[in-house]
Amino acid sequence: MDDLKNKYLTAINEAGDEATLEDIRLKAVGKKGEVSLKMRELGKMTPEERQVAGPKLNALKDEINAALAAKKVALEDAALDKRLSEEWLDVTLPSRPARQGSIHPISRVSEEIYAIFADLGFAVAEGPQVEDDWHNFDALNIPPHHPARQEHDTFYMHRDEGDDRPPHVLRTHTSPVQIRTLLDQGAPISIIAPGRVYRCDYDQTHTPMFHQVEGLCIGKDVSMANLKWVLEEFFTAFFGTEVKTRFRASHFPFTEPSAEVDIQCKWDNGTVKVGEGDDWLEVLGSGMVHPNVLKAGGIDPDEWQGFAFGIGIDRLAMLKYGIPDLRAFFDSDLRWLKHYGFNPLSVPTLAGGING
């Protein structure tokens, strides 16, 4: 038994790599190894012989296993030392430059929208975010009993007792900009009105503050056909693929006739792909500007006519870049922005692509 011990301990000590060590293990304590075979012979021994040989064989097996484990660790350490001696890192080198900031997806999509509509002949118009009741509701043909004028839908500015000024609200849409621009510039006109808007709502697809862009085109012969062409040109440029639209009759106080617009899409494993398939997804409201709205803007409805539409910028960003929850735009950390944000050097093109 001493010869067996010396044989394998010497072989283990001289092993130069893990493959050789594994071969020794199999020959010594594997299922058909010498030590394992001798342990099987215990059953043929007398009780007295077994009492003497059994502990010696167990001790031999444990000693060989311990030597194998120690040698394996020694070989691993030697391999690591060799690798460390051959590989090196100059820690004095400056780190790779890290991007210091990102363009927020909303800002990025807004710039894409401006570029596309500029190519279609639309100017950008802006207005105040705190609006008086007349510009936000009355001028847009929204009656006093309309649900949008209730406090559960709209943020009203506080008024002290005795303050008789007209009510002011956080604008619920950018439509008041249309009225202000019509009163200031008259017709003909083609504008988009982007900006923040506010409503009392909060869930996966609604937030109390969100971003909207409205379009207005007034002329002598402007029709729903022009509206459809403009929207299809916009969607095709924005999504980078031909996008079909479907108009469904609807009702909005400020347009007549009114239509909700769906775009062609398909659902694939829980994600939506625009411009493919046989499904439809509602994306905006639109219609021909109501005569009462034209009158409020100082425009003669017997001489002029036009279309208007409103799109949620945040939802367009969600569709284009696969962002699942609208609330993530406002309450996510920097890791979210690093994932969805854009290089400040990239610039939107008129086709809605990203360069940079």
Coordinates of C-alpha atoms in Angstrom, one line a residue:
M1 CA 0.0 0.0 0.0
D2 CA 3.0 2.3 0.7
D3 CA 4.2 1.6 -2.9
L4 CA 0.8 2.7 -4.2
K5 CA 0.8 5.8 -2.1
N6 CA 4.3 6.8 -3.2
K7 CA 3.5 6.1 -6.8
Y8 CA 0.5 8.4 -7.1
L9 CA 1.8 11.2 -4.8
T10 CA 4.9 11.4 -6.9
A11 CA 2.9 11.4 -10.1
I12 CA 0.6 14.2 -8.7
N13 CA 3.6 16.3 -7.7
E14 CA 5.2 16.0 -11.2
A15 CA 1.9 16.7 -13.1
G16 CA 2.5 19.8 -15.4
D17 CA -1.1 20.5 -16.4
E18 CA -4.7 19.8 -15.4
A19 CA -5.2 17.3 -18.2
T20 CA -2.4 15.1 -16.8
L21 CA -3.7 15.6 -13.3
E22 CA -7.2 14.4 -14.4
D23 CA -5.6 11.3 -16.0
I24 CA -3.9 10.5 -12.7
R25 CA -7.1 10.9 -10.8
L26 CA -8.9 8.4 -13.0
K27 CA -6.1 5.8 -12.7
A28 CA -6.0 6.2 -8.9
V29 CA -9.5 6.8 -7.5
G30 CA -11.7 6.6 -10.6
K31 CA -14.3 3.9 -10.9
K32 CA -11.7 1.5 -12.3
G33 CA -8.7 3.1 -10.5
E34 CA -6.2 1.0 -8.5
V35 CA -7.4 2.3 -5.1
S36 CA -11.1 1.8 -6.1
L37 CA -10.4 -1.8 -7.2
K38 CA -8.6 -2.6 -3.9
M39 CA -11.5 -1.3 -1.9
R40 CA -13.8 -3.7 -3.8
E41 CA -11.6 -6.5 -2.5
L42 CA -12.5 -5.7 1.0
G43 CA -15.7 -7.8 0.6
K44 CA -13.6 -10.9 0.0
M45 CA -11.5 -10.5 3.2
T46 CA -12.2 -11.9 6.6
P47 CA -13.6 -9.5 9.2
E48 CA -10.2 -9.3 10.9
E49 CA -8.4 -8.5 7.6
R50 CA -11.1 -6.0 6.6
Q51 CA -10.7 -4.2 10.0
V52 CA -7.0 -3.6 9.2
A53 CA -7.1 -2.9 5.5
G54 CA -10.3 -0.8 5.4
P55 CA -9.0 2.3 7.4
K56 CA -5.7 2.2 5.5
L57 CA -7.4 2.2 2.1
N58 CA -9.8 5.1 3.2
A59 CA -6.9 7.1 4.4
L60 CA -5.0 6.5 1.2
K61 CA -8.0 7.6 -0.9
D62 CA -8.4 10.7 1.2
E63 CA -4.7 11.6 1.0
I64 CA -4.7 11.1 -2.8
N65 CA -7.8 13.3 -3.2
A66 CA -6.3 16.0 -1.0
A67 CA -3.1 15.9 -3.1
L68 CA -5.1 16.2 -6.3
A69 CA -7.1 19.2 -5.0
A70 CA -4.0 21.0 -3.8
K71 CA -2.2 20.3 -7.1
K72 CA -5.1 21.6 -9.1
V73 CA -5.1 24.9 -7.1
A74 CA -1.3 25.2 -7.6
L75 CA -1.7 24.7 -11.4
E76 CA -4.5 27.3 -11.6
D77 CA -2.4 29.8 -9.6
A78 CA 0.6 29.1 -11.9
A79 CA -1.6 29.6 -15.0
L80 CA -2.9 32.9 -13.6
D81 CA 0.7 34.1 -12.7
K82 CA 1.8 33.3 -16.2
R83 CA -1.1 35.2 -17.8
L84 CA -0.5 38.2 -15.5
S85 CA 3.2 38.2 -16.5
E86 CA 2.4 38.1 -20.2
E87 CA -0.6 40.6 -20.2
W88 CA -0.4 44.1 -18.8
L89 CA -2.5 47.2 -18.6
D90 CA -1.2 50.7 -18.5
V91 CA -3.3 52.3 -15.8
T92 CA -1.9 55.7 -16.5
L93 CA -3.7 55.8 -19.9
P94 CA -6.7 58.2 -19.9
S95 CA -10.1 56.5 -20.0
R96 CA -12.2 56.3 -23.1
P97 CA -14.3 59.4 -23.5
A98 CA -17.8 59.0 -22.1
R99 CA -20.8 60.8 -23.6
Q100 CA -21.7 63.6 -21.2
G101 CA -25.3 64.1 -22.2
S102 CA -28.1 62.7 -24.3
I103 CA -30.9 64.2 -26.3
H104 CA -34.2 63.2 -24.7
P105 CA -36.5 61.2 -27.0
I106 CA -39.2 63.9 -26.8
S107 CA -36.8 66.6 -27.9
R108 CA -35.5 64.4 -30.6
V109 CA -38.9 63.5 -32.0
S110 CA -40.0 67.1 -31.8
E111 CA -37.1 68.2 -34.0
E112 CA -38.0 65.4 -36.5
I113 CA -41.6 66.6 -36.6
Y114 CA -40.5 70.2 -37.1
A115 CA -38.2 69.2 -40.0
I116 CA -40.8 67.1 -41.8
F117 CA -43.5 69.7 -41.6
A118 CA -41.1 72.5 -42.6
D119 CA -40.5 70.4 -45.8
L120 CA -44.3 70.3 -46.3
G121 CA -44.6 74.1 -46.0
F122 CA -45.7 74.5 -42.4
A123 CA -44.3 77.2 -40.0
V124 CA -44.0 76.7 -36.2
A125 CA -46.2 78.8 -34.0
E126 CA -46.1 79.1 -30.2
G127 CA -48.2 80.4 -27.4
P128 CA -48.6 80.6 -23.6
Q129 CA -49.0 77.5 -21.5
V130 CA -51.4 79.4 -19.1
E131 CA -54.4 80.3 -21.1
D132 CA -57.6 82.2 -20.5
D133 CA -60.9 80.4 -20.7
W134 CA -61.9 82.1 -23.9
H135 CA -58.8 81.0 -26.0
N136 CA -58.8 77.5 -24.5
F137 CA -62.5 76.7 -24.8
D138 CA -64.9 79.3 -26.1
A139 CA -63.0 80.3 -29.2
L140 CA -62.7 76.6 -30.1
N141 CA -66.5 76.1 -30.0
I142 CA -66.3 74.1 -26.7
P143 CA -69.7 74.7 -24.9
P144 CA -69.8 75.5 -21.2
H145 CA -71.3 72.0 -20.3
H146 CA -68.5 70.1 -22.1
P147 CA -66.7 67.6 -19.8
A148 CA -63.3 69.0 -20.8
R149 CA -64.2 72.2 -18.9
Q150 CA -64.8 70.4 -15.6
E151 CA -62.2 70.4 -12.8
H152 CA -61.7 66.6 -13.0
D153 CA -60.3 67.1 -16.5
T154 CA -58.6 70.5 -16.4
F155 CA -56.2 72.3 -14.1
Y156 CA -57.7 75.7 -13.2
M157 CA -55.5 78.4 -11.8
H158 CA -56.3 79.5 -8.2
R159 CA -58.4 82.6 -7.7
D160 CA -58.6 84.6 -4.5
E161 CA -62.0 85.5 -3.2
G162 CA -63.2 88.7 -4.9
D163 CA -60.9 88.1 -8.0
D164 CA -63.3 88.6 -10.9
R165 CA -60.9 88.0 -13.7
P166 CA -61.9 85.3 -16.3
P167 CA -60.8 81.8 -15.4
H168 CA -57.3 80.7 -16.4
V169 CA -56.2 77.2 -17.0
L170 CA -53.1 75.2 -17.9
R171 CA -53.9 74.7 -21.6
T172 CA -55.4 71.4 -22.4
H173 CA -54.2 71.4 -26.0
T174 CA -52.2 73.7 -28.3
S175 CA -55.4 74.7 -30.2
P176 CA -55.4 78.2 -28.5
V177 CA -52.2 78.9 -30.5
Q178 CA -54.2 78.5 -33.7
I179 CA -56.7 81.1 -32.6
R180 CA -53.9 83.5 -31.5
T181 CA -52.1 83.0 -34.8
L182 CA -55.2 83.5 -36.9
L183 CA -56.0 86.7 -35.1
D184 CA -52.4 87.9 -35.6
Q185 CA -51.7 86.8 -39.1
G186 CA -55.0 86.0 -40.8
A187 CA -55.4 83.7 -43.8
P188 CA -54.0 81.9 -45.8
I189 CA -51.9 80.1 -43.3
S190 CA -50.1 76.7 -42.6
I191 CA -48.7 76.2 -39.2
I192 CA -48.0 73.6 -36.6
A193 CA -48.3 74.4 -32.9
P194 CA -46.1 72.1 -30.7
G195 CA -45.8 72.3 -26.9
R196 CA -46.6 71.1 -23.5
V197 CA -50.3 70.5 -22.5
Y198 CA -51.9 69.5 -19.3
R199 CA -54.8 67.3 -18.3
C200 CA -55.9 65.5 -15.1
D201 CA -55.0 62.0 -16.1
Y202 CA -52.3 59.5 -15.2
D203 CA -51.8 55.9 -16.3
Q204 CA -49.6 53.9 -18.8
T205 CA -50.7 55.9 -21.8
H206 CA -51.6 59.2 -20.1
T207 CA -49.7 61.7 -17.9
P208 CA -50.8 65.1 -16.4
M209 CA -48.3 66.9 -18.6
F210 CA -47.6 65.7 -22.1
H211 CA -46.5 67.1 -25.5
Q212 CA -48.7 67.7 -28.5
V213 CA -48.4 69.1 -31.9
E214 CA -51.4 70.5 -33.8
G215 CA -51.6 71.4 -37.4
L216 CA -53.7 74.1 -39.1
C217 CA -54.0 74.8 -42.8
I218 CA -56.4 77.5 -44.1
G219 CA -56.9 78.4 -47.7
K220 CA -59.5 79.0 -50.4
D221 CA -59.8 75.4 -51.6
V222 CA -58.3 73.3 -48.7
S223 CA -60.1 70.0 -48.3
M224 CA -60.1 66.6 -46.4
A225 CA -58.1 65.2 -49.4
N226 CA -55.3 67.7 -48.6
L227 CA -55.4 66.6 -45.0
K228 CA -55.1 62.9 -45.9
W229 CA -52.2 63.7 -48.2
V230 CA -50.3 65.7 -45.6
L231 CA -50.8 63.1 -42.9
E232 CA -49.7 60.2 -45.1
E233 CA -46.6 62.2 -46.2
F234 CA -45.7 62.9 -42.6
F235 CA -46.1 59.4 -41.3
T236 CA -44.2 57.9 -44.2
A237 CA -41.3 60.4 -43.6
F238 CA -41.4 59.9 -39.8
F239 CA -41.5 56.1 -39.7
G240 CA -39.3 55.7 -42.7
T241 CA -41.7 53.4 -44.6
E242 CA -44.9 53.9 -46.5
V243 CA -47.8 54.2 -44.1
K244 CA -51.5 53.9 -45.1
T245 CA -54.1 55.8 -43.1
R246 CA -57.8 55.1 -42.4
F247 CA -60.2 57.9 -41.5
R248 CA -63.2 57.1 -39.2
A249 CA -66.0 59.5 -38.6
S250 CA -65.9 61.1 -35.1
H251 CA -66.9 64.3 -33.3
F252 CA -64.9 67.2 -32.0
P253 CA -66.4 70.6 -31.2
F254 CA -63.8 72.5 -33.2
T255 CA -64.0 70.6 -36.5
E256 CA -66.9 69.6 -38.8
P257 CA -66.7 67.0 -40.3
S258 CA -64.4 65.3 -37.8
A259 CA -62.3 62.1 -38.2
E260 CA -60.1 60.0 -36.1
V261 CA -57.1 58.7 -38.0
D262 CA -55.7 55.2 -37.8
I263 CA -52.4 54.0 -39.3
Q264 CA -51.6 50.6 -40.7
C265 CA -49.7 48.3 -38.4
K266 CA -49.3 44.7 -37.1
W267 CA -48.6 43.3 -33.7
D268 CA -45.6 41.1 -33.3
N269 CA -44.8 39.5 -29.9
G270 CA -46.4 42.4 -28.1
T271 CA -44.8 45.1 -30.1
V272 CA -46.4 47.2 -32.9
K273 CA -44.8 47.5 -36.3
V274 CA -46.1 50.5 -38.3
G275 CA -46.6 50.3 -42.0
E276 CA -47.1 46.5 -42.0
G277 CA -49.9 44.0 -41.6
D278 CA -53.7 44.3 -41.6
D279 CA -54.3 45.9 -38.2
W280 CA -55.0 49.6 -37.5
L281 CA -53.9 51.9 -34.6
E282 CA -55.6 55.2 -33.7
V283 CA -53.0 58.0 -33.5
L284 CA -54.8 61.4 -33.9
G285 CA -57.9 63.4 -34.3
S286 CA -58.6 65.7 -37.2
G287 CA -61.2 67.4 -39.4
M288 CA -62.2 70.5 -41.2
V289 CA -62.1 73.6 -39.0
H290 CA -65.6 74.5 -37.7
P291 CA -67.0 77.8 -39.0
N292 CA -67.4 79.1 -35.4
V293 CA -63.7 78.6 -34.8
L294 CA -62.8 80.5 -38.0
K295 CA -65.0 83.3 -36.9
A296 CA -63.4 83.4 -33.5
G297 CA -60.0 83.7 -35.3
G298 CA -61.3 86.6 -37.4
I299 CA -61.7 84.6 -40.6
D300 CA -64.7 84.7 -42.8
P301 CA -65.9 81.0 -43.2
D302 CA -67.7 81.9 -46.4
E303 CA -64.4 82.8 -48.0
W304 CA -61.9 80.5 -46.3
Q305 CA -61.8 76.9 -45.1
G306 CA -59.2 74.5 -43.8
F307 CA -58.2 71.4 -41.8
A308 CA -56.7 70.9 -38.4
F309 CA -55.2 67.9 -36.6
G310 CA -53.6 67.0 -33.3
I311 CA -51.0 64.4 -32.5
G312 CA -49.4 63.3 -29.2
I313 CA -45.6 63.7 -29.6
D314 CA -45.0 61.3 -26.7
R315 CA -47.0 58.5 -28.3
L316 CA -45.2 59.0 -31.6
A317 CA -41.9 58.5 -29.7
M318 CA -43.3 55.4 -28.0
L319 CA -44.3 53.9 -31.4
K320 CA -41.1 54.8 -33.3
Y321 CA -38.6 53.8 -30.6
G322 CA -40.4 51.0 -28.8
I323 CA -40.9 52.7 -25.4
P324 CA -43.7 50.8 -23.6
D325 CA -44.8 53.2 -20.9
L326 CA -45.6 56.9 -21.3
R327 CA -44.7 57.6 -17.7
A328 CA -41.1 56.5 -18.3
F329 CA -40.5 59.8 -20.1
F330 CA -40.8 61.7 -16.9
D331 CA -39.9 59.5 -13.9
S332 CA -37.0 57.4 -15.2
D333 CA -33.3 57.7 -14.2
L334 CA -30.2 58.3 -16.3
R335 CA -29.9 54.6 -17.3
W336 CA -33.2 55.0 -19.2
L337 CA -32.0 58.1 -21.0
K338 CA -28.7 56.4 -21.9
H339 CA -30.7 53.5 -23.4
Y340 CA -33.2 55.7 -25.3
G341 CA -31.4 59.0 -25.6
F342 CA -29.6 60.3 -28.7
N343 CA -26.2 61.6 -29.4
P344 CA -26.2 65.4 -29.3
L345 CA -24.3 65.4 -32.5
S346 CA -26.9 63.5 -34.4
V347 CA -29.4 65.7 -36.4
P348 CA -32.8 64.9 -37.8
T349 CA -33.3 64.9 -41.5
L350 CA -36.4 65.8 -43.5
A351 CA -37.0 62.1 -44.0
G352 CA -37.0 61.6 -40.2
G353 CA -33.8 59.6 -40.1
I354 CA -30.9 60.0 -37.7
N355 CA -27.5 61.1 -38.8
G356 CA -24.5 61.2 -36.6

